Amino acid sequence: MPKVAGFYINSAGKELLKKLKALFPEMEVKKLNKNTLKEVWEEADVLIFVMATGIVVRSIASLITEKRRDPGVLVISEGGEFVISLIGGHQKNSNLLAKEVAMFLGAKPVITTASDLKGIPAFDNWIKRCGLKVLNPELLPKTMGLLNQKKELSFFVEADFKSKLFPFSKVVSNVREADVILTNKRTSFSDKLVLIAPNLWIGIGLHSEANLEEVEKEVKELLSKSGFEFLAIKGIATIEEKCNHLVLIKLRERLGVELKCFKKEELKEVKVKNPSIKVSEYIGVESVCEASAILASGGKLVVEKHKFRDFTVAVAEEPYSIKGKLFVVGTGPGDPKYMCLRAVEVLFEAEVIIGYKRYLELISSFLSGKLVYSLGMTEEIKRAKLAIEEALGGRIVALVSGGDPGIYGMAGLVLELIAKLDEPLDVEVVPGISALNACASLAGAPLTADFCVISLSDRLIPFEEIMKRLEIFAKSGLPIVMYNPGSKGRRKHILKAKEILLKYRSGETPVAIVKDAMRDSQKVEFIKLSELSESHGNMSTTVIIGGKESFICKNWLITPRGYSRKYR
Ligand code: SAH
């Protein structure tokens, strides 16, 4: 346990530090003062300041010597919103501590060490997102260290956990081999991180005379006797008539849990272990505690009815599942600079990233610490199905698609597959700069008004159909953007397209050939339609055919917007 000291300048800071004593019981808490700070600086491993960063920087500036000697420094905003890892990110574990403290406070950790931002998979975020409770948070830094070393954690799972586990984990059947215990039961392994899945519903039936202290005590004792962890309570369930009973309202407040109430007709439908004629005569249903617990949990009874003087208690276990989300993310034409901010945010947040090898290479800086599935070009269906399966399993998944996912990209296929699902799945399509935007900007302004777009790939559409469409476009006189102008297996397609275009447009028509837009090997070339050849057809080129009004001037292909016509 590191030696921790906390400094405050006002009562709000003092209160917050008091709260942190739960994490660092031995922490000394002091009012900021030059002399004490100097003493503590020499002795402590970590200093936690609750105040503005400016005050901290000015106070410690003259004390700072070198990385290995200085203590770690965390700064927490007075309102407890942010925990900044200021000094000793790695040497003194400040980054991990900041994350841990932030998790404890429900705050946002502010970490600026580059390798840390990329490095270790965000296990702590996963715990928080899954709504799991950490029984012994002081073991978190050690467990994160293990994860960093072994690249995975061994889980012993005891609760009815239905979702996929943390992406870097394996399940062990012997609790002694585990690094992490995921349970709703009491456990005696104090050297392992214990995560509690709150999935127990306490069904309670009670008389008006029931007493709060007694109910709380008996619930606690009953859980403990039955081997369950008190922290695993998700909620209280009862009959509608008792929903406003002060004992239940207060108990729910004390425990910070939900309260679900059920109608008689609903309770009557539930098959219970211990129906009672007496209860039925009194309130009109044969069971309140067992039936309401089963209904609320949507699962099974784990502790049968126990009768006390003025109340009855039963416990049911809810199958624990986590809500995943699928993002279909457009990564733009190449350089991540041309990605939208939402895409960046989503890639940071994602636990699993799935994509075509070549596109993943372009965003390699986002991949470390994530579970990455890199698949081949023709494996779109496999990629989409895998992404859906991972997200349904409770993970945050980013399925990346080059350019814009909705333009010759993955969004259509993914949504088509999801449309057929019975289960709900949260999906967000994050747009990206498509090749047509990127290539047009490099070529000048060829697409300023109406234009046509076509893909020459006949993998999904018969080539004759593509040529029919191209003919309609050619007649229109509008600029035409051609995606997928050719590949190894489709060398002649571009020549056939040229033939059709020449039926309606002059050989002098200006054409922009843009290869590898926004990538290191980017190349822009202007030619005449008559010069279009097989060599211009490859998988990283977009061809823009000028329209009736397009012209080349300086280094640009320009299609007039129409202002000069209007304002002659
Ligand atoms: N969804 C993508 C398009 C995928 S189809 C998008 O919105 O851009 C693949 C085709 O897009 C390639 O064959 C090529 O014609 C074009 N393309 C993709 N990235 C490109 C780039 N950086 N430069 C030029 N063309 C590109």
XYZ file of C-alpha atoms and ligand atoms in Angstrom:
594
model
C 0.000 0.000 0.000
C 1.590 3.320 -1.001
C 2.044 5.998 1.619
C -0.523 8.614 0.684
C -1.008 12.176 1.926
C -3.936 14.429 1.081
C -3.957 18.236 0.984
C -6.925 20.573 0.954
C -7.456 24.325 1.154
C -11.129 24.446 2.124
C -13.865 22.379 3.709
C -15.070 20.904 0.404
C -11.582 19.529 -0.209
C -11.386 18.188 3.314
C -14.706 16.364 2.939
C -13.650 14.810 -0.340
C -10.398 13.577 1.182
C -12.333 12.080 4.079
C -14.310 10.072 1.557
C -11.050 8.851 0.016
C -10.021 7.402 3.355
C -12.097 4.391 2.366
C -9.495 3.733 -0.344
C -6.428 4.864 1.593
C -7.216 4.267 5.264
C -3.723 5.361 6.363
C -3.807 8.626 4.388
C -2.761 11.709 6.331
C -5.042 14.643 5.544
C -3.587 18.155 5.958
C -4.354 21.760 5.146
C -1.924 23.013 2.500
C 0.967 24.820 4.072
C 4.482 25.349 2.741
C 6.362 23.694 5.603
C 4.200 20.598 5.955
C 4.223 20.137 2.203
C 8.036 20.118 2.150
C 8.192 17.448 4.871
C 5.557 15.244 3.311
C 7.130 15.582 -0.149
C 10.218 13.770 1.151
C 8.299 10.946 2.818
C 5.114 10.105 0.944
C 4.737 7.970 -2.182
C 1.715 9.842 -3.477
C 0.243 13.270 -2.730
C -3.386 14.001 -3.479
C -4.406 17.644 -3.749
C -8.033 18.725 -3.876
C -7.828 22.208 -5.396
C -7.037 24.038 -8.651
C -4.086 22.667 -10.637
C -2.530 26.154 -10.728
C -2.182 26.234 -6.933
C -0.642 22.756 -6.943
C 1.871 23.549 -9.685
C 3.018 26.721 -7.929
C 3.275 24.931 -4.561
C 5.318 21.950 -5.755
C 7.440 23.673 -8.445
C 10.437 24.284 -6.201
C 10.253 20.771 -4.668
C 10.388 18.761 -7.890
C 13.726 17.008 -8.488
C 13.633 13.958 -10.716
C 11.236 11.216 -11.797
C 12.505 8.413 -9.612
C 12.694 10.469 -6.435
C 9.595 12.630 -6.582
C 6.345 11.299 -5.209
C 3.362 10.788 -7.492
C 0.938 13.711 -7.580
C -2.798 13.597 -8.226
C -5.012 16.663 -8.409
C -8.754 16.364 -7.883
C -11.140 19.161 -8.798
C -13.052 20.386 -5.790
C -16.374 19.126 -7.108
C -14.853 15.666 -7.596
C -15.382 15.701 -11.365
C -11.779 15.172 -12.495
C -8.783 13.281 -11.183
C -5.602 14.487 -12.863
C -2.479 12.364 -12.879
C 0.037 15.220 -12.710
C 3.366 13.589 -11.861
C 4.693 10.035 -11.653
C 2.294 8.501 -14.164
C 4.345 5.327 -14.383
C 7.141 5.539 -11.833
C 4.720 6.125 -8.975
C 1.667 4.536 -10.583
C -0.195 7.860 -10.583
C -2.050 6.969 -13.782
C -3.474 3.800 -12.339
C -4.201 5.498 -9.046
C -5.940 8.354 -10.863
C -8.111 5.828 -12.672
C -8.828 3.994 -9.460
C -9.667 7.143 -7.492
C -11.776 8.396 -10.404
C -13.658 5.124 -10.473
C -14.267 5.311 -6.751
C -15.536 8.907 -6.985
C -17.411 8.426 -10.253
C -15.054 11.056 -11.734
C -13.169 11.279 -15.033
C -9.474 10.376 -14.886
C -7.252 12.818 -16.773
C -4.205 10.985 -18.078
C -1.761 12.482 -20.532
C 1.017 9.877 -20.716
C 0.988 8.772 -24.348
C 1.926 5.117 -23.818
C -0.655 4.762 -21.099
C -3.341 6.144 -23.354
C -2.572 3.394 -25.819
C -1.204 0.614 -23.655
C -3.063 -1.499 -21.162
C -6.628 -2.552 -21.974
C -9.030 -0.432 -19.944
C -10.096 -3.078 -17.435
C -11.257 -0.474 -14.933
C -13.559 1.102 -17.519
C -14.976 -2.311 -18.287
C -15.777 -2.936 -14.616
C -17.510 0.408 -14.362
C -19.436 -0.013 -17.596
C -20.686 -3.445 -16.544
C -22.023 -1.983 -13.293
C -19.882 -4.391 -11.268
C -18.874 -3.444 -7.729
C -15.291 -3.846 -6.582
C -15.142 -5.409 -3.154
C -11.437 -4.673 -2.649
C -10.479 -1.662 -4.829
C -7.024 -1.538 -3.219
C -6.166 -4.606 -5.367
C -7.015 -2.840 -8.645
C -3.527 -1.424 -9.353
C -1.963 -4.840 -8.746
C -4.506 -6.517 -11.017
C -3.923 -3.924 -13.761
C -0.219 -4.674 -13.392
C -0.910 -8.393 -13.859
C -2.942 -7.635 -16.952
C -0.083 -5.607 -18.359
C 2.351 -8.444 -17.692
C 0.292 -11.453 -18.767
C -1.853 -9.664 -21.385
C -4.902 -11.401 -19.936
C -6.612 -12.082 -16.627
C -7.941 -15.375 -15.320
C -11.552 -15.139 -14.207
C -13.396 -17.424 -11.835
C -17.084 -16.787 -12.507
C -19.763 -17.719 -10.007
C -22.721 -15.450 -10.721
C -25.240 -16.131 -13.501
C -23.226 -13.982 -15.931
C -24.720 -14.165 -19.423
C -22.514 -11.725 -21.372
C -19.030 -12.075 -22.769
C -16.305 -11.378 -20.260
C -13.588 -8.733 -20.435
C -11.955 -9.151 -23.879
C -8.563 -10.067 -22.404
C -9.626 -12.833 -20.065
C -9.841 -16.576 -19.746
C -12.108 -18.552 -17.480
C -10.622 -20.940 -14.932
C -12.566 -23.542 -13.013
C -10.284 -23.543 -9.999
C -10.706 -20.406 -7.948
C -7.089 -20.646 -6.747
C -5.824 -20.077 -10.287
C -7.916 -16.930 -10.751
C -6.732 -13.325 -10.762
C -10.303 -12.075 -10.578
C -13.394 -13.530 -8.943
C -16.701 -12.485 -10.489
C -19.474 -13.433 -8.142
C -22.528 -12.470 -6.139
C -21.461 -14.720 -3.261
C -19.304 -14.104 -0.225
C -15.715 -15.084 -0.750
C -12.709 -15.489 1.467
C -9.973 -14.937 -1.130
C -8.605 -11.609 -0.012
C -5.615 -11.677 -2.380
C -7.745 -11.664 -5.535
C -9.759 -8.851 -7.016
C -13.407 -9.547 -6.240
C -16.036 -8.143 -8.586
C -19.605 -8.303 -7.425
C -22.384 -8.653 -9.980
C -25.403 -6.969 -8.368
C -28.138 -9.320 -9.561
C -30.098 -10.330 -6.466
C -33.723 -9.358 -5.963
C -35.017 -9.404 -2.427
C -38.736 -10.230 -2.387
C -40.409 -8.898 0.748
C -43.926 -9.378 2.085
C -44.719 -7.401 5.245
C -47.320 -6.279 7.799
C -47.827 -2.631 8.562
C -46.051 -3.051 11.933
C -42.760 -4.235 10.380
C -39.702 -2.386 11.579
C -36.929 -1.046 9.335
C -33.947 -2.008 11.510
C -35.277 -5.510 11.923
C -35.977 -6.011 8.221
C -32.509 -4.744 7.257
C -30.820 -6.925 9.869
C -32.699 -10.069 8.865
C -32.137 -9.504 5.139
C -28.416 -9.085 5.807
C -28.275 -12.182 7.987
C -30.287 -14.269 5.586
C -28.038 -13.333 2.660
C -24.926 -13.995 4.686
C -26.242 -17.360 5.912
C -27.091 -18.341 2.369
C -23.620 -17.399 1.196
C -24.585 -14.290 -0.789
C -22.847 -10.933 -0.782
C -24.868 -8.015 0.560
C -23.438 -5.723 -2.157
C -25.022 -7.973 -4.780
C -28.544 -6.694 -4.088
C -30.017 -5.151 -7.209
C -33.427 -4.337 -5.862
C -36.389 -5.007 -3.642
C -39.641 -6.485 -4.922
C -43.082 -6.590 -3.376
C -46.819 -6.395 -4.010
C -48.358 -3.128 -5.264
C -50.342 -2.624 -2.054
C -47.066 -2.385 -0.081
C -45.230 -0.160 -2.500
C -45.602 2.903 -0.276
C -44.735 1.094 2.957
C -42.253 3.357 4.719
C -39.975 0.439 5.613
C -39.517 -0.501 1.957
C -39.020 3.095 0.845
C -36.403 3.696 3.544
C -34.679 0.360 2.963
C -34.431 1.042 -0.720
C -32.903 4.472 0.020
C -30.403 3.029 2.469
C -29.266 0.337 0.081
C -29.372 2.606 -2.962
C -31.287 -0.010 -4.981
C -34.417 -0.262 -7.112
C -37.934 -1.052 -5.855
C -40.319 -3.013 -8.103
C -43.956 -3.569 -7.203
C -46.300 -6.090 -8.818
C -50.055 -6.391 -9.190
C -51.923 -9.308 -7.594
C -52.811 -10.696 -11.021
C -49.133 -10.775 -11.992
C -48.067 -12.467 -8.754
C -50.820 -15.090 -9.056
C -49.312 -16.306 -12.332
C -45.965 -17.217 -10.739
C -45.308 -20.784 -9.606
C -43.667 -20.639 -6.185
C -42.079 -23.149 -3.812
C -43.950 -22.119 -0.672
C -47.495 -20.909 -1.349
C -49.517 -20.013 1.731
C -53.275 -20.224 2.257
C -52.990 -17.788 5.154
C -51.334 -15.134 3.030
C -53.894 -15.765 0.346
C -56.754 -15.142 2.802
C -55.079 -12.018 4.096
C -53.949 -10.321 0.876
C -55.449 -12.327 -1.989
C -52.316 -14.054 -3.388
C -50.532 -17.187 -2.213
C -47.054 -15.663 -2.278
C -45.632 -12.163 -2.148
C -41.928 -12.542 -1.390
C -41.115 -15.513 -3.622
C -43.390 -14.490 -6.487
C -42.271 -10.842 -6.582
C -38.570 -11.777 -6.349
C -38.942 -14.235 -9.240
C -40.880 -11.719 -11.339
C -38.460 -8.867 -10.692
C -35.405 -10.973 -11.459
C -36.704 -12.707 -14.551
C -34.590 -15.544 -13.176
C -34.756 -18.207 -10.497
C -35.289 -18.413 -6.758
C -32.031 -18.866 -4.835
C -33.279 -18.435 -1.262
C -36.749 -19.760 -0.448
C -39.243 -17.919 1.739
C -38.081 -17.176 5.281
C -40.719 -16.118 7.771
C -40.016 -13.546 10.452
C -42.454 -12.025 12.896
C -43.832 -9.235 10.698
C -42.377 -10.021 7.287
C -41.209 -12.683 4.847
C -38.124 -12.624 2.665
C -37.035 -14.613 -0.418
C -34.215 -14.025 -2.879
C -34.061 -14.562 -6.646
C -31.131 -14.211 -9.026
C -31.324 -12.218 -12.250
C -29.317 -13.508 -15.213
C -26.638 -10.796 -15.440
C -26.114 -9.350 -18.867
C -24.354 -6.235 -20.086
C -25.580 -3.987 -22.857
C -23.193 -3.795 -25.771
C -23.093 -1.293 -28.603
C -22.075 -1.493 -32.214
C -20.499 1.498 -33.925
C -19.991 1.387 -37.671
C -17.233 3.928 -37.973
C -16.042 5.754 -41.049
C -12.301 6.227 -40.784
C -12.000 8.607 -43.736
C -9.636 8.315 -46.694
C -6.418 7.538 -44.832
C -4.581 9.865 -42.478
C -6.458 9.873 -39.123
C -6.366 13.689 -39.299
C -9.252 13.359 -41.741
C -11.417 11.403 -39.322
C -14.306 13.151 -37.533
C -14.009 13.755 -33.793
C -16.871 11.410 -32.988
C -14.982 8.609 -34.764
C -11.892 9.331 -32.653
C -13.987 9.282 -29.497
C -15.622 6.003 -30.474
C -12.298 4.330 -31.305
C -10.960 5.313 -27.868
C -14.066 3.948 -26.200
C -14.312 0.683 -28.153
C -13.200 -2.566 -26.531
C -13.202 -4.481 -29.804
C -12.139 -3.121 -33.200
C -12.965 -5.077 -36.347
C -11.967 -4.209 -39.885
C -10.249 -4.906 -43.155
C -6.487 -5.270 -42.674
C -5.524 -2.349 -44.872
C -7.885 0.118 -43.198
C -6.747 -1.026 -39.747
C -3.136 -0.267 -40.690
C -4.166 3.320 -41.365
C -5.509 3.722 -37.820
C -2.873 1.632 -36.045
C -2.386 4.235 -33.306
C -5.890 3.471 -32.019
C -5.484 -0.282 -31.779
C -3.338 -1.040 -28.762
C -5.179 -2.134 -25.675
C -8.102 -3.322 -27.828
C -9.196 -6.729 -29.005
C -8.545 -6.431 -32.748
C -9.970 -8.650 -35.484
C -8.224 -7.944 -38.760
C -9.950 -9.686 -41.673
C -9.470 -9.944 -45.429
C -11.056 -7.864 -48.148
C -13.742 -10.252 -49.298
C -14.808 -11.134 -45.762
C -17.392 -8.381 -45.310
C -20.172 -10.725 -44.152
C -17.835 -12.413 -41.694
C -16.736 -9.003 -40.359
C -20.321 -7.777 -39.987
C -21.531 -10.979 -38.283
C -18.583 -11.002 -35.895
C -19.207 -7.359 -34.984
C -22.881 -8.056 -34.301
C -22.076 -11.152 -32.257
C -19.538 -9.277 -30.115
C -21.927 -6.362 -29.520
C -24.824 -8.694 -28.664
C -22.433 -10.343 -26.221
C -22.191 -7.061 -24.342
C -19.081 -5.469 -25.814
C -18.453 -1.994 -27.224
C -17.514 -2.723 -30.795
C -16.201 -0.472 -33.545
C -16.537 -1.967 -36.995
C -14.375 0.286 -39.114
C -15.047 1.051 -42.723
C -12.768 3.213 -44.888
C -14.106 6.563 -46.061
C -17.781 6.755 -45.183
C -19.452 3.541 -43.979
C -22.638 4.386 -45.852
C -20.950 4.863 -49.254
C -19.901 1.517 -50.740
C -19.152 0.633 -47.090
C -20.205 -1.676 -44.269
C -23.216 0.229 -42.887
C -25.786 -1.201 -45.305
C -24.819 -4.817 -44.760
C -24.693 -4.407 -40.961
C -28.102 -2.733 -40.764
C -29.630 -5.328 -43.098
C -28.405 -8.112 -40.806
C -29.561 -6.304 -37.658
C -32.979 -5.641 -39.180
C -33.529 -9.422 -39.156
C -32.599 -9.852 -35.480
C -35.198 -10.441 -32.788
C -33.009 -9.035 -30.022
C -32.547 -5.271 -29.719
C -29.072 -3.919 -30.423
C -27.838 -0.382 -30.008
C -26.150 0.776 -33.235
C -24.592 4.068 -34.295
C -23.241 4.830 -37.741
C -20.424 7.371 -37.504
C -19.907 9.142 -40.847
C -16.542 9.674 -42.487
C -15.031 11.666 -45.317
C -15.671 9.579 -48.407
C -13.194 9.182 -51.268
C -15.336 11.528 -53.338
C -14.953 14.358 -50.801
C -11.259 13.750 -50.310
C -10.451 13.319 -54.016
C -12.609 16.260 -55.096
C -10.836 18.551 -52.633
C -7.438 17.493 -53.984
C -8.579 17.921 -57.595
C -10.042 21.388 -56.955
C -13.823 21.815 -57.010
C -15.227 19.381 -59.554
C -18.439 18.488 -57.676
C -19.876 21.883 -56.792
C -23.394 21.172 -58.048
C -25.248 18.007 -59.151
C -23.030 15.045 -59.941
C -23.240 11.267 -60.377
C -21.437 8.492 -58.503
C -20.835 4.969 -59.711
C -18.720 2.007 -58.657
C -17.230 -0.113 -61.435
C -16.951 -3.147 -59.146
C -19.084 -6.018 -60.384
C -18.650 -8.150 -57.270
C -22.249 -7.469 -56.222
C -23.887 -6.028 -59.368
C -23.686 -7.483 -62.913
C -21.311 -5.527 -65.136
C -23.994 -4.977 -67.836
C -26.178 -3.255 -65.230
C -23.277 -0.993 -64.208
C -22.682 -0.025 -67.837
C -26.409 0.732 -68.303
C -26.301 3.083 -65.334
C -23.088 4.680 -66.587
C -24.725 5.347 -69.931
C -27.570 7.248 -68.218
C -24.994 9.257 -66.259
C -22.918 9.923 -69.370
C -25.996 11.351 -71.147
C -26.722 13.697 -68.208
C -23.649 15.840 -68.889
C -22.919 15.961 -65.135
C -19.523 15.231 -63.537
C -19.154 11.516 -62.701
C -17.196 10.051 -59.798
C -15.999 6.491 -60.451
C -15.149 4.361 -57.394
C -13.377 1.023 -57.836
C -12.187 1.886 -61.364
C -10.255 -1.388 -61.596
C -8.325 -4.150 -59.891
C -6.143 -7.097 -60.890
C -9.201 -9.103 -61.901
C -11.033 -6.182 -63.537
C -8.474 -4.548 -65.809
C -10.748 -3.972 -68.814
C -13.733 -2.434 -66.982
C -12.296 1.057 -67.188
C -11.828 0.760 -70.975
C -15.420 -0.331 -71.439
C -16.511 2.631 -69.296
C -14.377 4.970 -71.427
C -16.046 3.647 -74.588
C -19.510 4.460 -73.211
C -18.459 7.893 -71.974
C -16.980 8.761 -75.372
C -20.393 8.131 -76.969
C -21.703 11.235 -75.196
C -18.619 13.292 -74.235
C -15.664 14.643 -76.176
C -12.225 13.078 -75.897
C -11.064 16.481 -74.580
C -13.243 16.176 -71.425
C -11.022 16.883 -68.387
C -10.537 13.973 -65.985
C -8.909 13.926 -62.507
C -7.198 10.728 -61.383
C -6.660 10.758 -57.615
C -4.674 7.941 -56.072
C -4.246 7.353 -52.317
C -5.889 10.586 -51.223
C -4.732 11.702 -47.752
C -2.148 8.943 -47.578
C 1.666 9.129 -47.872
C 1.636 8.008 -51.508
C -1.062 10.511 -52.575
C -0.986 11.462 -56.282
C -3.233 13.732 -58.368
C -3.106 13.695 -62.150
C -5.186 15.526 -64.789
C -5.742 13.863 -68.160
C -8.167 14.032 -71.077
C -10.918 11.423 -71.356
C -9.216 10.097 -74.508
C -6.129 9.291 -72.383
C -7.965 7.175 -69.795
C -6.305 3.759 -69.729
C -6.093 0.462 -67.852
C -3.255 1.860 -65.751
C -5.706 4.272 -64.084
C -7.826 1.431 -62.764
C -6.736 0.273 -59.308
C -8.244 -0.141 -55.870
C -6.853 3.030 -54.342
C -7.798 5.401 -57.153
C -10.913 7.453 -57.714
C -11.592 8.866 -61.162
C -13.537 12.094 -61.603
C -14.865 12.704 -65.117
C -15.585 16.386 -65.782
C -19.139 17.448 -66.716
C -20.330 19.596 -69.612
C -19.217 22.787 -67.838
C -16.082 21.531 -66.046
C -12.677 22.945 -67.021
C -9.063 22.798 -65.894
C -7.464 25.994 -64.683
C -4.121 26.316 -62.872
C -3.955 23.043 -60.969
C -7.659 22.522 -60.545
C -10.579 20.760 -62.114
C -13.448 23.209 -61.612
C -17.165 22.831 -62.233
C -18.780 26.276 -62.002
C -21.419 26.578 -59.330
C -23.515 28.942 -61.498
C -22.816 32.314 -59.855
C -21.337 33.851 -63.006
C -24.482 32.921 -64.947
C -26.652 34.554 -62.329
C -24.619 37.710 -61.701
C -23.007 38.116 -65.133
N -16.498 3.627 -48.255
C -15.416 4.122 -49.066
C -15.386 3.506 -50.435
C -15.066 2.062 -50.459
S -14.978 1.427 -52.092
C -15.495 5.642 -49.131
O -16.517 6.210 -48.699
O -14.551 6.238 -49.601
C -13.255 1.462 -52.336
C -12.901 2.462 -53.384
O -12.928 3.769 -52.850
C -11.501 2.311 -53.946
O -11.444 1.335 -54.954
C -11.244 3.681 -54.488
O -11.897 3.857 -55.714
C -11.958 4.569 -53.480
N -11.019 5.092 -52.448
C -11.048 4.791 -51.148
N -10.082 5.464 -50.482
C -9.444 6.202 -51.398
C -8.342 7.109 -51.338
N -7.745 7.386 -50.183
N -7.945 7.719 -52.469
C -8.554 7.462 -53.649
N -9.600 6.607 -53.767
C -10.032 5.992 -52.651
